[in-house]
């Protein structure tokens, strides 16, 4: 698979028009999350440099920023302009799915000017991966929200161990066809992979 650096006008490019999915990935948060979290509470008890680093990256910051980026993309009208655009969002959707109802309630169509709710846009244009967060409560929420056909299995290797991956798939409370869809068939369909 060819790795492509996305340019500013990616969606208007030949590749963008070919409907290749876009995978949103985290980038380092440039601020001081520890200071932001502790401000006004106890300035004498700021997190250590290690805690601040972890908080700003893989513990919270990356996921927060990726979720905000996807929300901005949704609010920009990109999915109305590019109705075939599909996005892959890791870590169970980077927090966003858990706030969709609140967003719909507080950002109605009259305010956003979009053609559909943020929840509907998410369900129609986003594929979600666990990215190594092998947790049944998260799975159940996403499954109920989106169904098996919008879940792509992934791990967060080398950042997380592969221990328990097969057990997680095997233990999902869905039928064999849905397990296969999550494990590999959805990715085959979305990415055009043939055996």
XYZ file of C-alpha atoms in Angstrom:
195
model
C 0.000 0.000 0.000
C 1.349 3.399 -0.953
C 1.759 5.890 1.895
C 0.539 9.330 0.929
C 1.158 12.602 2.712
C -2.125 14.469 2.694
C -1.989 17.885 1.150
C -4.265 20.817 1.827
C -6.546 20.004 -1.104
C -6.497 16.225 -0.644
C -10.263 15.784 -0.980
C -10.239 17.544 -4.349
C -7.299 15.445 -5.570
C -7.515 12.359 -7.757
C -7.037 10.148 -4.703
C -9.700 12.002 -2.745
C -12.160 11.675 -5.602
C -11.363 7.958 -5.736
C -12.954 7.733 -2.274
C -9.959 6.377 -0.414
C -10.685 6.439 3.327
C -8.806 8.899 5.501
C -7.322 7.608 8.754
C -7.091 10.249 11.453
C -3.984 9.823 13.563
C -2.849 11.535 16.716
C -0.143 14.151 16.865
C 1.693 15.436 19.913
C -0.208 18.049 21.886
C 2.009 21.095 22.059
C 0.531 22.589 25.212
C 1.081 21.734 28.843
C -1.810 19.416 29.712
C -0.702 18.989 33.286
C -0.730 22.728 33.899
C -4.051 23.056 32.070
C -5.630 20.344 34.203
C -4.206 21.689 37.482
C -4.761 25.434 36.849
C -6.747 27.055 39.611
C -6.916 23.974 41.761
C -3.578 23.446 43.418
C -0.671 25.214 41.740
C 1.718 23.585 44.219
C 0.691 20.129 43.017
C 1.351 20.144 39.269
C 1.808 16.715 37.682
C 5.329 15.413 37.248
C 7.015 15.753 33.864
C 6.282 12.080 33.193
C 2.587 12.387 34.079
C 2.316 15.589 32.040
C 3.936 13.896 29.054
C 1.686 10.842 29.277
C -1.405 13.008 29.813
C -0.618 15.159 26.803
C -0.039 12.152 24.563
C -1.385 8.610 24.855
C -3.332 8.927 28.123
C -5.636 11.754 27.006
C -4.320 14.567 24.816
C -3.876 12.716 21.526
C -7.380 11.297 21.729
C -8.965 14.589 22.704
C -7.239 16.381 19.823
C -8.113 13.687 17.263
C -11.762 13.767 18.384
C -11.850 17.561 18.124
C -10.293 17.336 14.654
C -12.988 14.893 13.510
C -15.708 17.096 15.007
C -14.320 20.120 13.145
C -14.246 18.097 9.933
C -17.887 17.140 10.470
C -18.926 20.734 11.242
C -17.008 22.049 8.212
C -19.538 20.433 5.886
C -16.861 18.194 4.331
C -19.169 15.182 4.424
C -21.913 17.117 2.640
C -19.443 18.319 -0.012
C -17.823 14.871 -0.334
C -20.656 12.386 0.235
C -18.415 9.361 -0.401
C -15.734 10.409 2.089
C -15.049 7.801 4.775
C -12.873 8.315 7.850
C -11.238 5.772 10.144
C -11.112 6.909 13.762
C -9.142 4.947 16.351
C -9.590 4.347 20.060
C -13.349 3.793 19.777
C -13.807 7.068 17.878
C -11.524 9.243 20.017
C -14.194 10.116 22.606
C -16.562 11.641 20.050
C -19.217 8.880 19.868
C -19.898 9.213 23.584
C -20.839 12.898 23.086
C -22.833 12.698 19.840
C -26.257 12.951 21.474
C -25.167 15.981 23.491
C -23.739 17.568 20.341
C -26.975 16.945 18.420
C -28.981 18.457 21.265
C -26.794 21.561 21.507
C -25.897 21.965 17.815
C -29.170 21.506 15.924
C -29.305 21.628 12.134
C -30.617 25.191 12.260
C -27.356 26.206 13.959
C -24.896 24.077 11.959
C -26.427 24.477 8.513
C -25.564 20.849 7.812
C -27.848 18.484 5.921
C -27.989 15.937 8.750
C -27.226 15.546 12.427
C -23.700 14.927 13.670
C -24.782 11.477 14.851
C -26.073 10.548 11.410
C -22.943 11.940 9.762
C -20.781 9.923 12.152
C -22.746 6.727 11.505
C -22.557 7.155 7.722
C -18.976 8.369 7.328
C -16.859 7.041 10.189
C -15.402 3.621 10.839
C -14.248 3.061 14.420
C -11.391 0.884 15.635
C -10.558 -0.187 19.189
C -6.837 0.510 18.626
C -5.895 -1.888 21.368
C -8.516 -0.658 23.854
C -9.991 -4.134 24.258
C -12.849 -3.197 26.562
C -16.285 -4.748 26.348
C -18.247 -1.695 27.623
C -16.742 0.469 24.866
C -17.460 -2.214 22.277
C -21.072 -2.565 23.398
C -21.664 1.179 23.189
C -20.138 1.487 19.693
C -21.880 -1.676 18.493
C -25.240 -0.364 19.665
C -24.560 3.030 18.086
C -23.130 1.891 14.746
C -23.494 -1.849 14.311
C -20.773 -4.346 13.448
C -20.428 -3.070 9.872
C -18.704 0.171 10.995
C -16.157 -1.423 13.365
C -12.671 -2.290 12.098
C -10.477 -4.357 14.356
C -7.058 -2.922 15.136
C -4.429 -3.030 17.827
C -2.093 -0.317 19.005
C 1.107 -2.276 18.486
C 3.889 -1.574 19.392
C 2.423 0.763 22.035
C 0.317 -1.977 23.579
C 0.822 -5.698 23.904
C -0.970 -8.139 21.639
C -1.938 -10.243 24.656
C -5.650 -10.930 24.761
C -6.420 -9.883 21.170
C -7.845 -13.224 20.008
C -9.656 -13.719 23.315
C -11.298 -10.312 22.917
C -12.599 -11.080 19.409
C -13.732 -14.562 20.456
C -15.588 -13.175 23.496
C -17.559 -10.475 21.687
C -21.296 -10.964 22.267
C -22.113 -11.106 18.537
C -22.564 -13.897 16.024
C -19.755 -15.459 13.951
C -20.531 -13.417 10.823
C -20.294 -10.151 12.790
C -17.042 -11.269 14.448
C -15.582 -11.941 11.001
C -16.855 -8.586 9.742
C -15.138 -6.803 12.630
C -11.962 -8.897 12.478
C -11.305 -8.555 8.730
C -14.261 -8.402 6.317
C -15.078 -4.720 6.954
C -11.447 -3.778 6.282
C -11.434 -5.863 3.098
C -14.546 -4.058 1.867
C -13.488 -0.544 2.892
C -9.895 -0.768 1.711
C -10.534 -2.885 -1.357
C -8.346 -5.720 -0.102
C -8.682 -9.000 -1.964
C -7.201 -12.317 -0.887
